[in-house]
Amino acid sequence: MLLTIPANARTSRHPYVRSTREKVLRDITAWAERQDGRPVCWLAGPAGSGKSTIAHTIAQQYDRVAITLPSAKQAMEDALAKEPSILDQRLEHQFTKLIVNPVLSITKPVSPLIIVIDGLDECGSEAHVKELIRLLVGALHELPFRLLFTSRPEDYINKIFTSPSITGNVKCVALRDFDALGDVYIYLRDTLLEVQRNLGLPPSWLSDTDLRTLAEKSESIFMYASTLVKFVGDKKGKPRQRLQNALNAHKGLDSLFEQVLIDADEYADFRLVLGAVVSL
């Protein structure tokens, strides 16, 4: 996902991000506003750890324009009109003709921009990701860009950002260095309280001990917490039984997903949908 935002245009916070994530946000915001610092920031964390939430929060904090670099738009359109085959050319040629050249054609001063690429490791093959990083980082000496990447801590990406040729220009932020257990506990407490109200469950259905147990089982992964809330709060399900199953299960996403799939078999179209997904 590619988001381009002006680096000096902050707006409001995202309500989902709390204390621990706010530490990460403060760290990245300080990087974004330190224009003379390292131009690249890499946020790494496992699947479901909240990278996308942080990326979108940063985008929302700074994004206040509908169209970025409108003065480059005509140059991009002209390049496509003159050479429609650009879209079938190599990534390097596309990048040069549709990004670099149009931006360099702007005659008036351009404010520094932040490009947020969320899910770098999902942008294609390993070779494609390496090429994308090379092109973007290589253009920093020409273009007024600062780059925020998020990805899982894949070895090949780590090697790129820690290589001697680039490491001096990269700020690395690892979510594993920030304990999010407290955030997950607060999220579970607030959202499961809402489930209790919506389903008319008694206050005794969930204790503080249960909440702490579930937070521990999440292993600080927000995807676990959000999936659990949807699973337990499903009006067609059995919230007490599902909650107890989650409390008795092993830690982590795999165990929770297994419970979700087992219970999903109760729905009439589940096997049809699952079969279609497997076939595709």
Coordinates of C-alpha atoms in Angstrom, one line a residue, residues 63-231:
D63 CA -2.4 14.0 5.5
R64 CA -4.5 17.1 4.8
V65 CA -4.5 17.3 1.0
A66 CA -6.6 15.3 -1.5
I67 CA -4.0 15.4 -4.3
T68 CA -0.3 15.4 -3.6
L69 CA 2.0 17.2 -6.0
P70 CA -0.8 18.4 -8.4
S71 CA 1.8 20.2 -10.5
A72 CA 3.4 16.9 -11.4
K73 CA 0.1 15.4 -12.5
Q74 CA 0.2 16.9 -16.0
A75 CA 3.8 15.7 -16.6
M76 CA 2.7 12.2 -15.6
E77 CA -0.3 12.3 -18.0
D78 CA 1.9 13.6 -20.8
A79 CA 4.4 10.8 -20.3
L80 CA 1.6 8.2 -20.5
A81 CA 0.0 9.8 -23.5
K82 CA 3.4 9.9 -25.3
E83 CA 4.4 6.4 -24.4
P84 CA 1.4 4.2 -23.3
S85 CA 3.7 1.1 -23.2
I86 CA 5.3 2.5 -20.0
L87 CA 3.0 0.4 -17.9
D88 CA 4.4 -2.7 -19.5
Q89 CA 8.1 -1.7 -19.1
R90 CA 10.5 -2.6 -16.3
L91 CA 9.8 -1.2 -12.8
E92 CA 12.9 1.0 -13.1
H93 CA 11.7 2.6 -16.3
Q94 CA 8.2 3.2 -14.9
F95 CA 9.6 4.8 -11.8
T96 CA 11.9 7.1 -13.7
K97 CA 9.3 8.2 -16.3
L98 CA 6.2 8.4 -14.0
I99 CA 7.7 9.6 -10.7
V100 CA 11.2 10.9 -10.9
N101 CA 11.0 13.0 -14.1
P102 CA 7.5 14.5 -13.4
V103 CA 8.6 15.5 -9.9
L104 CA 11.9 17.0 -11.2
S105 CA 9.9 19.0 -13.7
I106 CA 8.3 21.1 -10.9
T107 CA 9.8 24.5 -11.0
K108 CA 8.5 25.9 -7.7
P109 CA 9.7 24.7 -4.2
V110 CA 8.1 21.4 -3.0
S111 CA 7.7 20.7 0.7
P112 CA 9.2 17.4 1.9
L113 CA 6.9 14.5 1.5
I114 CA 6.5 11.2 3.4
I115 CA 5.9 8.1 1.4
V116 CA 4.4 5.3 3.6
I117 CA 4.7 1.8 2.1
D118 CA 2.7 -0.6 4.4
G119 CA 3.4 -4.3 3.9
L120 CA 6.7 -4.0 2.0
D121 CA 7.2 -7.8 2.2
E122 CA 3.8 -8.3 0.4
C123 CA 4.8 -6.1 -2.6
G124 CA 5.8 -9.0 -4.7
S125 CA 8.7 -11.5 -4.9
E126 CA 11.9 -11.1 -2.9
A127 CA 13.6 -9.8 -6.1
H128 CA 10.7 -7.3 -6.7
V129 CA 10.9 -6.0 -3.1
K130 CA 14.7 -5.5 -3.4
E131 CA 14.3 -3.6 -6.6
L132 CA 11.6 -1.4 -5.1
I133 CA 13.8 -0.5 -2.1
R134 CA 16.7 0.2 -4.4
L135 CA 14.7 2.5 -6.6
L136 CA 13.1 4.5 -3.8
V137 CA 16.2 4.8 -1.7
G138 CA 18.3 5.6 -4.7
A139 CA 16.1 8.5 -5.7
L140 CA 16.3 10.2 -2.3
H141 CA 19.2 12.4 -3.4
E142 CA 17.0 13.8 -6.2
L143 CA 13.5 13.9 -4.7
P144 CA 12.1 15.6 -1.6
F145 CA 10.9 12.3 -0.1
R146 CA 11.2 10.6 3.2
L147 CA 10.3 6.9 3.3
L148 CA 8.4 4.9 6.0
F149 CA 8.4 1.2 5.3
T150 CA 6.5 -1.4 7.4
S151 CA 7.0 -5.2 7.0
R152 CA 7.5 -8.4 8.8
P153 CA 11.1 -8.9 10.0
E154 CA 12.1 -11.0 7.0
D155 CA 15.8 -11.8 6.9
Y156 CA 16.4 -10.5 3.4
I157 CA 14.8 -7.1 4.2
N158 CA 16.8 -6.9 7.4
K159 CA 20.0 -7.5 5.5
I160 CA 19.1 -4.7 3.1
F161 CA 18.4 -2.1 5.7
T162 CA 21.4 -3.0 7.9
S163 CA 23.8 -3.2 5.0
P164 CA 26.8 -0.8 5.2
S165 CA 25.8 1.0 2.1
I166 CA 22.4 2.1 3.5
T167 CA 22.3 1.6 7.3
G168 CA 23.5 5.2 8.0
N169 CA 20.3 6.5 6.3
V170 CA 17.9 4.2 8.0
K171 CA 16.1 4.4 11.4
C172 CA 15.0 0.9 12.4
V173 CA 12.0 0.5 14.7
A174 CA 11.2 -3.0 15.9
L175 CA 7.8 -3.6 17.6
R176 CA 9.3 -6.5 19.6
D177 CA 11.2 -3.8 21.5
F178 CA 7.8 -2.3 22.7
D179 CA 5.8 -4.4 25.1
A180 CA 2.1 -4.1 23.9
L181 CA 0.6 -6.5 26.5
G182 CA -1.0 -3.6 28.4
D183 CA -2.5 -2.2 25.2
V184 CA -4.0 -5.6 24.4
Y185 CA -5.4 -5.9 27.9
I186 CA -7.1 -2.5 27.6
Y187 CA -8.4 -3.3 24.2
L188 CA -9.9 -6.6 25.3
R189 CA -11.4 -5.0 28.4
D190 CA -13.1 -2.2 26.5
T191 CA -14.4 -4.3 23.6
L192 CA -15.5 -7.3 25.5
L193 CA -17.4 -5.0 27.9
E194 CA -19.2 -3.8 24.8
V195 CA -19.9 -7.4 23.8
Q196 CA -21.4 -8.0 27.2
R197 CA -23.7 -5.0 26.9
N198 CA -24.8 -5.9 23.3
L199 CA -25.6 -9.5 24.1
G200 CA -27.1 -8.8 27.6
L201 CA -24.6 -11.0 29.4
P202 CA -24.2 -10.7 33.2
P203 CA -21.1 -8.8 34.6
S204 CA -19.8 -12.1 36.1
W205 CA -19.3 -13.7 32.6
L206 CA -15.8 -12.2 32.4
S207 CA -13.4 -11.6 35.3
D208 CA -10.2 -9.5 35.4
T209 CA -8.3 -12.7 35.7
D210 CA -9.8 -14.0 32.5
L211 CA -8.9 -10.7 30.8
R212 CA -5.3 -11.0 31.9
T213 CA -5.2 -14.7 30.8
L214 CA -6.5 -13.7 27.3
A215 CA -4.0 -10.9 27.0
E216 CA -1.2 -13.3 27.8
K217 CA -2.5 -15.7 25.2
S218 CA -2.4 -13.0 22.6
E219 CA 1.4 -12.7 22.8
S220 CA 0.9 -9.0 22.3
I221 CA -0.6 -9.5 18.8
F222 CA -3.5 -7.2 18.1
M223 CA -4.9 -9.5 15.4
Y224 CA -5.5 -12.1 18.1
A225 CA -7.4 -9.6 20.2
S226 CA -9.6 -8.3 17.4
T227 CA -10.3 -11.8 16.1
L228 CA -11.2 -13.0 19.6
V229 CA -13.7 -10.2 20.1
K230 CA -15.4 -10.9 16.8
F231 CA -15.5 -14.6 17.5

